[in-house]
Amino acid sequence: MLQVAGFSLPAKVHIHGFLTVGGEKMSKSKGTFVKAETYLKHLDPSYLRYYYAAKLGRGWTTWT
């Protein structure tokens, strides 16, 4: 996706199970989170759908 969007590819990628903001794990209590509504104002919703599908898996119910 990065390459198609015209961005350079990273040389190294640190992978873990948390989204981070400013180097800290996202937290509602600390105010380090991004609302889906805000995300959708700036990025393609298909990326957010993919993230939810990948993280939630088959055990979650479908919302309409």
PDB file of C-alpha atoms in Angstrom:
ATOM      1  CA  MET A   1       0.000   0.000   0.000  1.00  0.00           C
ATOM      2  CA  LEU A   2       2.816   2.403   0.811  1.00  0.00           C
ATOM      3  CA  GLN A   3       4.527   1.912  -2.524  1.00  0.00           C
ATOM      4  CA  VAL A   4       1.307   2.339  -4.519  1.00  0.00           C
ATOM      5  CA  ALA A   5       0.516   5.508  -2.558  1.00  0.00           C
ATOM      6  CA  GLY A   6       3.936   6.930  -3.517  1.00  0.00           C
ATOM      7  CA  PHE A   7       5.613   6.532  -0.111  1.00  0.00           C
ATOM      8  CA  SER A   8       9.027   4.968   0.369  1.00  0.00           C
ATOM      9  CA  LEU A   9       9.148   1.532   1.952  1.00  0.00           C
ATOM     10  CA  PRO A  10      10.589   1.222   5.483  1.00  0.00           C
ATOM     11  CA  ALA A  11      13.962  -0.475   5.973  1.00  0.00           C
ATOM     12  CA  LYS A  12      12.896  -2.004   9.313  1.00  0.00           C
ATOM     13  CA  VAL A  13       9.472  -2.603  10.838  1.00  0.00           C
ATOM     14  CA  HIS A  14       8.948  -3.102  14.585  1.00  0.00           C
ATOM     15  CA  ILE A  15       5.867  -5.294  15.061  1.00  0.00           C
ATOM     16  CA  HIS A  16       3.812  -5.727  18.224  1.00  0.00           C
ATOM     17  CA  GLY A  17       0.133  -6.055  19.137  1.00  0.00           C
ATOM     18  CA  PHE A  18      -0.515  -2.439  20.065  1.00  0.00           C
ATOM     19  CA  LEU A  19      -1.155   0.746  18.157  1.00  0.00           C
ATOM     20  CA  THR A  20       1.007   3.559  19.449  1.00  0.00           C
ATOM     21  CA  VAL A  21       0.740   7.344  19.457  1.00  0.00           C
ATOM     22  CA  GLY A  22       3.890   9.296  20.216  1.00  0.00           C
ATOM     23  CA  GLY A  23       5.671   6.063  21.145  1.00  0.00           C
ATOM     24  CA  GLU A  24       3.090   5.106  23.801  1.00  0.00           C
ATOM     25  CA  LYS A  25       0.402   2.433  23.677  1.00  0.00           C
ATOM     26  CA  MET A  26      -2.966   3.969  22.835  1.00  0.00           C
ATOM     27  CA  SER A  27      -4.983   4.655  25.969  1.00  0.00           C
ATOM     28  CA  LYS A  28      -8.364   6.295  26.514  1.00  0.00           C
ATOM     29  CA  SER A  29      -7.410   7.267  30.069  1.00  0.00           C
ATOM     30  CA  LYS A  30      -4.230   9.026  28.890  1.00  0.00           C
ATOM     31  CA  GLY A  31      -5.993  10.563  25.896  1.00  0.00           C
ATOM     32  CA  THR A  32      -3.640   8.884  23.421  1.00  0.00           C
ATOM     33  CA  PHE A  33      -6.181   7.438  21.041  1.00  0.00           C
ATOM     34  CA  VAL A  34      -7.672   8.221  17.641  1.00  0.00           C
ATOM     35  CA  LYS A  35     -11.414   8.040  17.112  1.00  0.00           C
ATOM     36  CA  ALA A  36     -12.562   6.162  14.022  1.00  0.00           C
ATOM     37  CA  GLU A  37     -14.442   9.308  12.965  1.00  0.00           C
ATOM     38  CA  THR A  38     -11.196  11.329  12.978  1.00  0.00           C
ATOM     39  CA  TYR A  39      -9.303   8.560  11.177  1.00  0.00           C
ATOM     40  CA  LEU A  40     -11.907   8.466   8.415  1.00  0.00           C
ATOM     41  CA  LYS A  41     -11.534  12.206   7.769  1.00  0.00           C
ATOM     42  CA  HIS A  42      -7.903  11.627   6.758  1.00  0.00           C
ATOM     43  CA  LEU A  43      -7.530   8.074   5.425  1.00  0.00           C
ATOM     44  CA  ASP A  44      -9.308   5.513   3.253  1.00  0.00           C
ATOM     45  CA  PRO A  45     -11.912   3.547   5.278  1.00  0.00           C
ATOM     46  CA  SER A  46     -10.857   0.260   3.643  1.00  0.00           C
ATOM     47  CA  TYR A  47      -7.606   0.327   5.651  1.00  0.00           C
ATOM     48  CA  LEU A  48      -9.539   0.630   8.928  1.00  0.00           C
ATOM     49  CA  ARG A  49     -11.909  -2.157   7.875  1.00  0.00           C
ATOM     50  CA  TYR A  50      -8.928  -4.391   7.137  1.00  0.00           C
ATOM     51  CA  TYR A  51      -7.359  -3.633  10.526  1.00  0.00           C
ATOM     52  CA  TYR A  52     -10.580  -4.467  12.385  1.00  0.00           C
ATOM     53  CA  ALA A  53     -11.075  -7.660  10.380  1.00  0.00           C
ATOM     54  CA  ALA A  54      -7.499  -8.768  11.032  1.00  0.00           C
ATOM     55  CA  LYS A  55      -7.635  -8.017  14.774  1.00  0.00           C
ATOM     56  CA  LEU A  56     -11.167  -9.152  15.591  1.00  0.00           C
ATOM     57  CA  GLY A  57     -11.166 -12.440  13.701  1.00  0.00           C
ATOM     58  CA  ARG A  58     -14.139 -14.707  13.161  1.00  0.00           C
ATOM     59  CA  GLY A  59     -15.433 -14.807  16.733  1.00  0.00           C
ATOM     60  CA  TRP A  60     -16.964 -11.319  16.660  1.00  0.00           C
ATOM     61  CA  THR A  61     -20.462 -10.512  15.479  1.00  0.00           C
ATOM     62  CA  THR A  62     -21.177  -8.471  12.370  1.00  0.00           C
ATOM     63  CA  TRP A  63     -22.498  -4.944  12.805  1.00  0.00           C
ATOM     64  CA  THR A  64     -24.900  -3.461  10.277  1.00  0.00           C
TER      65      THR A  64
END
